[in-house]
Short mmCIF file of C-alpha atoms and ligand atoms in Angstrom, two decimals:
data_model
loop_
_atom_site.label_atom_id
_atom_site.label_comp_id
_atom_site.label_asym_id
_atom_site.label_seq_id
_atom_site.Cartn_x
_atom_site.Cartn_y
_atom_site.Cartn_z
CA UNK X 1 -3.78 -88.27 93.87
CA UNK X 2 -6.74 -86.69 91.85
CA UNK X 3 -5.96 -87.00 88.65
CA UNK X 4 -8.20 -85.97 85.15
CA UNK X 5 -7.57 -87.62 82.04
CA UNK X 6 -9.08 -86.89 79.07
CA UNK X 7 -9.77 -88.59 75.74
CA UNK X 8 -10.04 -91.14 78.36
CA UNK X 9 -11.94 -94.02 76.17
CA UNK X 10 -9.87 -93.97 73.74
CA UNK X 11 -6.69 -96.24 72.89
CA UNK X 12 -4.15 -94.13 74.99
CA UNK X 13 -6.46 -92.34 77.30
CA UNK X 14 -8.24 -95.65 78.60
CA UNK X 15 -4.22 -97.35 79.08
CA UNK X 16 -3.39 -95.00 81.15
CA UNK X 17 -6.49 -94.41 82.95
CA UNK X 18 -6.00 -98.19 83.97
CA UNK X 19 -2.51 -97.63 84.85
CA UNK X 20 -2.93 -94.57 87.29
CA UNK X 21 -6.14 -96.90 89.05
CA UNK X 22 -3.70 -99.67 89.44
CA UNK X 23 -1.40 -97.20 91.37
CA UNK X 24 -4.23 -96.23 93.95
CA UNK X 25 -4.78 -93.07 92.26
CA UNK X 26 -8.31 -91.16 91.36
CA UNK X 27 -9.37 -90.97 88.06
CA UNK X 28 -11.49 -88.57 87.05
CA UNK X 29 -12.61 -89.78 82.38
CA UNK X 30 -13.85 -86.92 79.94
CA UNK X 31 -14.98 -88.17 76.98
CA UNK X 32 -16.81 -86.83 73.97
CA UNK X 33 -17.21 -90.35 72.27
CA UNK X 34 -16.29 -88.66 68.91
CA UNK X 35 -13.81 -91.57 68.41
CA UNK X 36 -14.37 -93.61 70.71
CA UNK X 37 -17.59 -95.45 71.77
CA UNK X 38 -16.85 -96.06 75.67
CA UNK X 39 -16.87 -99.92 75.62
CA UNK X 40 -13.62 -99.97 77.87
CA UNK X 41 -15.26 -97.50 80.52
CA UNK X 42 -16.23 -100.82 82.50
CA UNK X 43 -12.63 -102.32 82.70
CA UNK X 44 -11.99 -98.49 84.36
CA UNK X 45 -14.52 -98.84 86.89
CA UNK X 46 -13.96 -102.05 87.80
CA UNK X 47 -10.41 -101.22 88.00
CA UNK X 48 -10.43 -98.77 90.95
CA UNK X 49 -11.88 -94.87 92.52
CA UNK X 50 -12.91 -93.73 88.37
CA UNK X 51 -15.55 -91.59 87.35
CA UNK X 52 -17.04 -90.68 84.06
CA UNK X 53 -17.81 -87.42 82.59
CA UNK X 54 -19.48 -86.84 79.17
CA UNK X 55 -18.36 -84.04 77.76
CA UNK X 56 -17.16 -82.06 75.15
CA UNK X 57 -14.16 -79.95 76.39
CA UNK X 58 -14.56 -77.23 72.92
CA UNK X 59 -17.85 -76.37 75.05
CA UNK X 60 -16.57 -73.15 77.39
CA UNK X 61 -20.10 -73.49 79.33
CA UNK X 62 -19.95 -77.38 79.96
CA UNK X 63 -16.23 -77.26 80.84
CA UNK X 64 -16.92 -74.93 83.52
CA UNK X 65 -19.72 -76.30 84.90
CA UNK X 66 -17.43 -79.82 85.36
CA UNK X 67 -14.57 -78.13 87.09
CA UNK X 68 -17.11 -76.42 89.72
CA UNK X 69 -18.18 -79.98 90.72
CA UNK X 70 -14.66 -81.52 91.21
CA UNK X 71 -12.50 -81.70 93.62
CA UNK X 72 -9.02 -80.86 93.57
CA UNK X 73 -7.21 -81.71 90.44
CA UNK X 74 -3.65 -83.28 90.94
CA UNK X 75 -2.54 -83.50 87.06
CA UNK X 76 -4.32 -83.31 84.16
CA UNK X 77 -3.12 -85.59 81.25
CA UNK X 78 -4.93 -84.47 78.17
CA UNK X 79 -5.05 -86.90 75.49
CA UNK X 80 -8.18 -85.55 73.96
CA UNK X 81 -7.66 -84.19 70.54
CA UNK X 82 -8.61 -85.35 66.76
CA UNK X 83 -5.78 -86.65 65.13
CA UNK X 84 -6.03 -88.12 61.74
CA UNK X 85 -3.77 -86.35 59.47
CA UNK X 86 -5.85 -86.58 55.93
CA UNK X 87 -8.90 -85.70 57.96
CA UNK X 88 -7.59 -82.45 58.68
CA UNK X 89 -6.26 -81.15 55.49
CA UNK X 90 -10.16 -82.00 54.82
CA UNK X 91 -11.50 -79.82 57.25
CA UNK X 92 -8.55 -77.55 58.87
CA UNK X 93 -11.28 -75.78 60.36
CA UNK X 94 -12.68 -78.46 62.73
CA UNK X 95 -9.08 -79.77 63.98
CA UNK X 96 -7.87 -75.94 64.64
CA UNK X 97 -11.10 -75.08 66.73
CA UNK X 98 -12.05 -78.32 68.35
CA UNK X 99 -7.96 -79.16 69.05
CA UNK X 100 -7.16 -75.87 70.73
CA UNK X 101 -10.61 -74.60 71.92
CA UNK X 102 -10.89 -77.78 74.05
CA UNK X 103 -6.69 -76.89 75.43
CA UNK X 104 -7.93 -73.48 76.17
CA UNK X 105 -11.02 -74.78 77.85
CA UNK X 106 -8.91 -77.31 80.47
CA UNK X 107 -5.91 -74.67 80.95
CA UNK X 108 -8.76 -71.51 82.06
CA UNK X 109 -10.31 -74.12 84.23
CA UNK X 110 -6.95 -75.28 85.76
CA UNK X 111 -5.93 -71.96 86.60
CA UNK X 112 -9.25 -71.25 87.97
CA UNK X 113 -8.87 -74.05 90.50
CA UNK X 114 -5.36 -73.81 90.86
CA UNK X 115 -4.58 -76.91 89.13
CA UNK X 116 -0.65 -76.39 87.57
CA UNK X 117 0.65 -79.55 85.86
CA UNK X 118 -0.40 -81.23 82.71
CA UNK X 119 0.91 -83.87 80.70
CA UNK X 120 0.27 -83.10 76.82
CA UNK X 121 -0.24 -85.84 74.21
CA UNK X 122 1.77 -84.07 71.45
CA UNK X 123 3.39 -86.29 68.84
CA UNK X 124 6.39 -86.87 66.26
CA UNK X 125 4.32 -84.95 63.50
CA UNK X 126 6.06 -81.81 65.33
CA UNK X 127 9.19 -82.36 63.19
CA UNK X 128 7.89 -82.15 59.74
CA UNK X 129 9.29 -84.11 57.35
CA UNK X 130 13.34 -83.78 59.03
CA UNK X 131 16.08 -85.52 56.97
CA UNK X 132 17.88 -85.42 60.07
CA UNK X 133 16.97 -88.29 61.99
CA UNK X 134 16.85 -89.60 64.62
CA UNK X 135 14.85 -86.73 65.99
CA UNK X 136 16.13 -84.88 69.05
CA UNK X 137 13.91 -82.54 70.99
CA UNK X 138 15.94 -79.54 70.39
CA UNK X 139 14.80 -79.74 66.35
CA UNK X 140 12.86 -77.14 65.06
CA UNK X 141 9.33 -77.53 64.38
CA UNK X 142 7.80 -78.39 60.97
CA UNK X 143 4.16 -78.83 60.28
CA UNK X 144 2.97 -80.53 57.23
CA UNK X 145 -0.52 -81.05 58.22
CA UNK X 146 -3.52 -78.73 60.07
CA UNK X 147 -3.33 -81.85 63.10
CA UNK X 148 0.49 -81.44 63.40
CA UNK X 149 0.08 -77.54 62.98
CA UNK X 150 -2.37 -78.07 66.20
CA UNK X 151 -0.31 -79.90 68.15
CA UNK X 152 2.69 -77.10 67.33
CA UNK X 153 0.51 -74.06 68.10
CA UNK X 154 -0.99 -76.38 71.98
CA UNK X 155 3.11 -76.50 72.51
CA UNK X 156 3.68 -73.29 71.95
CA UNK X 157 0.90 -71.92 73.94
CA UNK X 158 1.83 -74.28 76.40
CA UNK X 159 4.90 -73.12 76.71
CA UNK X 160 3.48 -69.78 77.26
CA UNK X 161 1.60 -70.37 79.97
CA UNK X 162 4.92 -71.95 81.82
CA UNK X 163 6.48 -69.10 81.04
CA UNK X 164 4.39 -66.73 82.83
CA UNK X 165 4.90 -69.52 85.28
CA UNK X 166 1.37 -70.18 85.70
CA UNK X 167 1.76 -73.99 84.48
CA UNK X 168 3.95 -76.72 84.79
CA UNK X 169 4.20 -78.88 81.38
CA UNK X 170 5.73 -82.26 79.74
CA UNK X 171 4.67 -82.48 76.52
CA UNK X 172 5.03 -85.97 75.33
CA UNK X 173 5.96 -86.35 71.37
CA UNK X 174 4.45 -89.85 70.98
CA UNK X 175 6.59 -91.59 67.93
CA UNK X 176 4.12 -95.13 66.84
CA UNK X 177 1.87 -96.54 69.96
CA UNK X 178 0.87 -99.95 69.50
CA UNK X 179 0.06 -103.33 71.36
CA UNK X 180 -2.23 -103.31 74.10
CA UNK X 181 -1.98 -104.20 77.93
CA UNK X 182 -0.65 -107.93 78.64
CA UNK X 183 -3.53 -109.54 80.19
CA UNK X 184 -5.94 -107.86 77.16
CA UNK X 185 -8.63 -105.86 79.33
CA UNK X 186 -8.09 -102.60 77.00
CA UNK X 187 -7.40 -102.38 73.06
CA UNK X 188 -7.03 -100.36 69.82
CA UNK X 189 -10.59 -100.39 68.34
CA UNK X 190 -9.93 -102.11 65.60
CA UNK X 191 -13.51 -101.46 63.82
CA UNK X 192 -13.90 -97.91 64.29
CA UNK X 193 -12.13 -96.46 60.52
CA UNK X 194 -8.73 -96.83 61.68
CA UNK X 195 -6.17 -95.08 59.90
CA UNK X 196 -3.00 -96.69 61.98
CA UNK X 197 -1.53 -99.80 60.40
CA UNK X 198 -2.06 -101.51 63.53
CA UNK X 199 -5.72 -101.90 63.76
CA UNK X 200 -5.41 -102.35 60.17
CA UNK X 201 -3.45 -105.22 60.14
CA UNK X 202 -5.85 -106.09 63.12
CA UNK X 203 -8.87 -106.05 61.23
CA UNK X 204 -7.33 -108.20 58.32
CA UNK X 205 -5.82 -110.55 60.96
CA UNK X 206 -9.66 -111.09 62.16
CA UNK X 207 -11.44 -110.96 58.54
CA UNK X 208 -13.29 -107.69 58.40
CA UNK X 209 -10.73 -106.64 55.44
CA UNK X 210 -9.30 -109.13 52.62
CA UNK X 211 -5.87 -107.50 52.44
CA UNK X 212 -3.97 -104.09 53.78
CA UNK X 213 -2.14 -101.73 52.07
CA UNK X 214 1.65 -101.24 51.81
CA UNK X 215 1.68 -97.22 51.08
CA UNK X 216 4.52 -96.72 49.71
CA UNK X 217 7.77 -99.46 48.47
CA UNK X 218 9.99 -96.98 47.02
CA UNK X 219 10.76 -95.48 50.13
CA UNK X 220 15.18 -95.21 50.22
CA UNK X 221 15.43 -97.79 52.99
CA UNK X 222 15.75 -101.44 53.20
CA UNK X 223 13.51 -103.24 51.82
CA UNK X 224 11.76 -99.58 50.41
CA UNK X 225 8.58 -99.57 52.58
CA UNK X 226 8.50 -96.66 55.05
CA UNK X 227 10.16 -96.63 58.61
CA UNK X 228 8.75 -96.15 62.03
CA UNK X 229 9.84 -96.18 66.32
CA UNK X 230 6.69 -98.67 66.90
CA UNK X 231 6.41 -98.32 70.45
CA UNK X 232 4.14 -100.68 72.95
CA UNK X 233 1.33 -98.83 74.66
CA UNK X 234 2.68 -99.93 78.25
CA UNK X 235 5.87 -98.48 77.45
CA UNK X 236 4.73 -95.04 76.47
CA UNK X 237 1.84 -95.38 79.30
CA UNK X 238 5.17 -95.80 82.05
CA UNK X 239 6.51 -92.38 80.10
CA UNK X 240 3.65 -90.40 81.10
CA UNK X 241 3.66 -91.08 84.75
CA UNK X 242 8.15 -91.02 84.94
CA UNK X 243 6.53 -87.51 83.31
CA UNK X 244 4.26 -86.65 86.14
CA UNK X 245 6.50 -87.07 88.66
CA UNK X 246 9.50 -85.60 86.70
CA UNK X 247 6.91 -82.46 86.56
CA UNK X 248 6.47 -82.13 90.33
CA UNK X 249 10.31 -81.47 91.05
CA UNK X 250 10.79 -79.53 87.33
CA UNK X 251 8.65 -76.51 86.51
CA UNK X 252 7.76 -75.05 83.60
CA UNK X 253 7.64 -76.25 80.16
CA UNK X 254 9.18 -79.83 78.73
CA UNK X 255 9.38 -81.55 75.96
CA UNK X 256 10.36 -85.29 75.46
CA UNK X 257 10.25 -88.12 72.88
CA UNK X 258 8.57 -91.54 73.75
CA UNK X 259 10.05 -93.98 71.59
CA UNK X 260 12.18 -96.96 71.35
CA UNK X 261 14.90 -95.06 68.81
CA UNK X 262 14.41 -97.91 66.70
CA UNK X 263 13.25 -98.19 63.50
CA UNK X 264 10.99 -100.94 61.69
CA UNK X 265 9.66 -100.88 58.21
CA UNK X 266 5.82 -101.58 56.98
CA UNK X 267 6.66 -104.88 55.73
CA UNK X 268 9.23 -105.92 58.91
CA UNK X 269 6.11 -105.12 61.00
CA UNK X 270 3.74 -106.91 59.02
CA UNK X 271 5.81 -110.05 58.80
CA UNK X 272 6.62 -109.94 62.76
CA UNK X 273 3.13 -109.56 63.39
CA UNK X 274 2.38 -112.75 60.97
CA UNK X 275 5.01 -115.23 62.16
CA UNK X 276 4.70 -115.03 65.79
CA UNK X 277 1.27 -115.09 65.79
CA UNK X 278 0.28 -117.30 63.40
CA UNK X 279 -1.80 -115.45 61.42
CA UNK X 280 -1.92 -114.60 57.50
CA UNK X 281 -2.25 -111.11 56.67
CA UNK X 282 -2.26 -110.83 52.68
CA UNK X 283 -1.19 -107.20 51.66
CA UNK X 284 -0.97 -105.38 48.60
CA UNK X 285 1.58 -102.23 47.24
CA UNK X 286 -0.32 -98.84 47.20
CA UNK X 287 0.99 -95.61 46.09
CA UNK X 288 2.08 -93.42 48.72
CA UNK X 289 0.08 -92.03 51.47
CA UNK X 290 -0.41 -88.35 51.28
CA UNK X 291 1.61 -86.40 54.11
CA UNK X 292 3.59 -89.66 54.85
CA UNK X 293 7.62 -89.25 55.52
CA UNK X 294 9.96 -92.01 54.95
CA UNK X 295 11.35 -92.48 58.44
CA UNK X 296 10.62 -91.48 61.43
CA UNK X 297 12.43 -92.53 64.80
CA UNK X 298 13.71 -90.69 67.73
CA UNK X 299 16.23 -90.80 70.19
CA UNK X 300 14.69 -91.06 73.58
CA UNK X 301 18.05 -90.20 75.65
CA UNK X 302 16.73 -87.07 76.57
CA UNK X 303 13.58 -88.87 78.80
CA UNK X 304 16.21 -91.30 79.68
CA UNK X 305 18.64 -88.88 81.41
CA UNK X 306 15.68 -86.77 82.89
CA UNK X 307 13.19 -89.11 83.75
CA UNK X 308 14.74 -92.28 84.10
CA UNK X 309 12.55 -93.62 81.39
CA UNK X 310 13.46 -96.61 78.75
CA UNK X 311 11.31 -99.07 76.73
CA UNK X 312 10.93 -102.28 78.44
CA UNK X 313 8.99 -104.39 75.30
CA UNK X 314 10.40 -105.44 71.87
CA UNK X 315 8.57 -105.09 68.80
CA UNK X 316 7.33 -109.09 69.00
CA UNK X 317 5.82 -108.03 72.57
CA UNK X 318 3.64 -105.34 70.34
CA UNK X 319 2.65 -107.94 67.78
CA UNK X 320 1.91 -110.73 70.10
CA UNK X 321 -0.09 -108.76 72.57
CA UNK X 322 -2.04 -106.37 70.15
CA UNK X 323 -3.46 -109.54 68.66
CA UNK X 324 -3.80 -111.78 72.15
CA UNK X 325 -6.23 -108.52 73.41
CA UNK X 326 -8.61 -108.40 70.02
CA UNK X 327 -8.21 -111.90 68.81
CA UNK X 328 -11.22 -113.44 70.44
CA UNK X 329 -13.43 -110.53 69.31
CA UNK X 330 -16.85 -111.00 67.72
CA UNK X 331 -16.59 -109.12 64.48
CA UNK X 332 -20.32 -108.89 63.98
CA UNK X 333 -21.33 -106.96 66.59
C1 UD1 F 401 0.21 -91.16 62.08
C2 UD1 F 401 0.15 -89.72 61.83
C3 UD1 F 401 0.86 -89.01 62.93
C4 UD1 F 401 0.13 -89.28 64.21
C5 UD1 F 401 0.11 -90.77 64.44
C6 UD1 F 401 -0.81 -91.03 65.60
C7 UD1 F 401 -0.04 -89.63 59.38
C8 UD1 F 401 0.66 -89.25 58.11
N1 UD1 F 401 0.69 -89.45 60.51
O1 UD1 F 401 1.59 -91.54 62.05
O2 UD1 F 401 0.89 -87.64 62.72
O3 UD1 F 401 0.74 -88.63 65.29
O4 UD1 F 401 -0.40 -91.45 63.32
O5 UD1 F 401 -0.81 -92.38 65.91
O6 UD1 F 401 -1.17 -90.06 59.37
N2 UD1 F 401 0.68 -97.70 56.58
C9 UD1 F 401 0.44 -98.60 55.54
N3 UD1 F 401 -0.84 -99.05 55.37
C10 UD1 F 401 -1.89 -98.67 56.18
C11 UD1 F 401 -1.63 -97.76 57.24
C12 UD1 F 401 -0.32 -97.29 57.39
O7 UD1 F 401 1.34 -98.95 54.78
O8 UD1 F 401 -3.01 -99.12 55.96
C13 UD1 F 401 2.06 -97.23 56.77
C14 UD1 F 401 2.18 -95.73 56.69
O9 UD1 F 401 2.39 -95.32 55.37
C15 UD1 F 401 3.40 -95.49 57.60
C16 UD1 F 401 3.29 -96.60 58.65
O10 UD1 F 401 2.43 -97.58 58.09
O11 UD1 F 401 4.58 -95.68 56.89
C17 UD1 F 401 2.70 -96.13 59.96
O12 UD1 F 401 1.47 -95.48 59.65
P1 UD1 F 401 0.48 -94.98 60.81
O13 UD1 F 401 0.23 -96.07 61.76
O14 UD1 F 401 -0.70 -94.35 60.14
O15 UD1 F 401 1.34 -93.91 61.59
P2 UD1 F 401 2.09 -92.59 61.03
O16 UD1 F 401 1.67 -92.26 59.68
O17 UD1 F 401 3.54 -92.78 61.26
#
């Protein structure tokens, strides 16, 4: 199939991409670089039938111009979005515009070329700050943030669109993505300002930084540091194409969870992540982040039933093979 994924240099974009080439499919990459800076474009060409497009999806003009040069689109998987939460109390503006301008871009040029089904990177940030938990899918939504008030408003005008039965949608509520593929072609940039504690633990684990963190140890859990459904990349990368096929025998508009419905605490994580690998990663208590809840896990019976879908890797797979892809890096470059 012909399939168009953008956001595709990025952590989850460029996974996936890899994924769909080892299948035999087509990829057609959109990129803007604004978070990403293309280094694992290579691994996708070498990888199969891929082709690269810069471009900035917000631009109406560009966007169209694109879509009158392609061929027939199969599914669109749109990971493209900015997503750091204290960015975008910062500047609301930019997430609003760039996050749904670029949606409403892709969705006028899919119906122009009769393209119907898209896969939409939406995430956990969708339930606010629930003391219900885990989350279901039927919960209401909560936004606590202009990026999780983004991804609410792309549902909802997703959902829209599927009603007047002109698309076909699974939007995909990511819970924590981490690790990397096993054999290590594709990573988490861990030097580009990360604000996930996984390239952050990454980037102490190789020397850039002295310590990391701990926001938050007076959390009311175990050991008082905050709790999350870490879930490995490869895992959440199989939930996206269960998703595409679930799509092509289920219209309209779908939402699921991807996560392992377990959860793991800042300092559990750290400490898995130091013994089975070996490494020393010094951290220090911090007041709590801004925006941050206390936990945050899901349960993922709902993409189980539907799709068939459940996570394959434990939490030492996502500590042993995040490092094992970024451990031979050259930090100076
Ligand atoms: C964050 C976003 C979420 C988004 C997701 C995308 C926030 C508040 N939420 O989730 O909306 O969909 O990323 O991947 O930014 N931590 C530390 N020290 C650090 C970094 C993080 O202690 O240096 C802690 C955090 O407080 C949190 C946990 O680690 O308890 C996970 O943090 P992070 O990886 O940033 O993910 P979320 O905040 O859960």
């Amino acid at each position: 199939m012909n399939i168009l994924v953008t956001g595709v240099s990025g952590f989850l974009g460029s996974h996936c991409a890899y994924e769909l080439l080892s299948l035999g499919h087509k990829v057609i990459g959109i990129d803007n670089f604004s978070n990403s800076n293309g280094k694992q474009l290579p691994v996708l060409h070498s990888k199969g039938d891929f082709s690269f497009h810069e471009l900035d999806l917000s631009n109406s003009d560009d966007t169209s111009k694109l879509f009158k040069d392609l061929d027939k689109i199969s599914c669109v998987f749109h990971f493209a979005g900015l997503k750091a939460v204290g960015e975008s109390v910062e500047i609301p503006y930019n997430y609003w515009s760039n996050n749904l301008e670029s949606t409403f871009n892709l969705v006028r040029e899919m119906l122009n070329y009769d393209c119907r089904s898209m896969i939409f990177s939406s995430s956990a940030t969708v339930y606010g700050d629930s003391q219900e938990q885990p989350l279901i899918e039927s919960m209401p939504s909560e936004s606590l943030s202009p990026y999780g008030s983004t991804k609410i408003a792309i549902e909802s005008f997703l959902n829209d669109m599927c009603q007047s039965e002109s698309l076909d949608v699974v939007s995909l509520r990511y819970f924590n993505p981490v690790g990397s593929i096993k054999n290590g072609d594709l990573y988490e940039d861990p030097f580009n300002k990360p604000n996930n504690i996984m390239p952050r633990i990454i980037r102490v684990a190789l020397g850039i930084d002295e310590t990391i963190s701990v926001f938050g140890n007076d959390y009311n859990t175990k050991d008082g540091t905050a709790e999350r459904d870490y879930i490995h990349v490869m895992d959440l990368i199989e939930g996206h194409i269960k998703a595409m096929h679930f799509l092509s025998a289920n219209k309209g508009f779908h939402t699921f969870n991807l996560g392992t419905g377990d959860k793991v605490s800042v300092l559990k994580l750290i400490d898995t992540f130091e013994s089975l690998n070996n490494v020393n990663i010094p951290y220090k208590m911090a007041p709590r982040r801004d925006g941050d809840v206390e936990i945050c896990y899901c349960d993922p019976s709902k993409a189980l039933n539907s799709m068939d879908w459940e996570c394959e890797y434990t939490l030492d797979d996502m500590c042993l093979d995040s490092w094992n892809a970024v451990k031979n890096l050259d930090i100076k470059k």
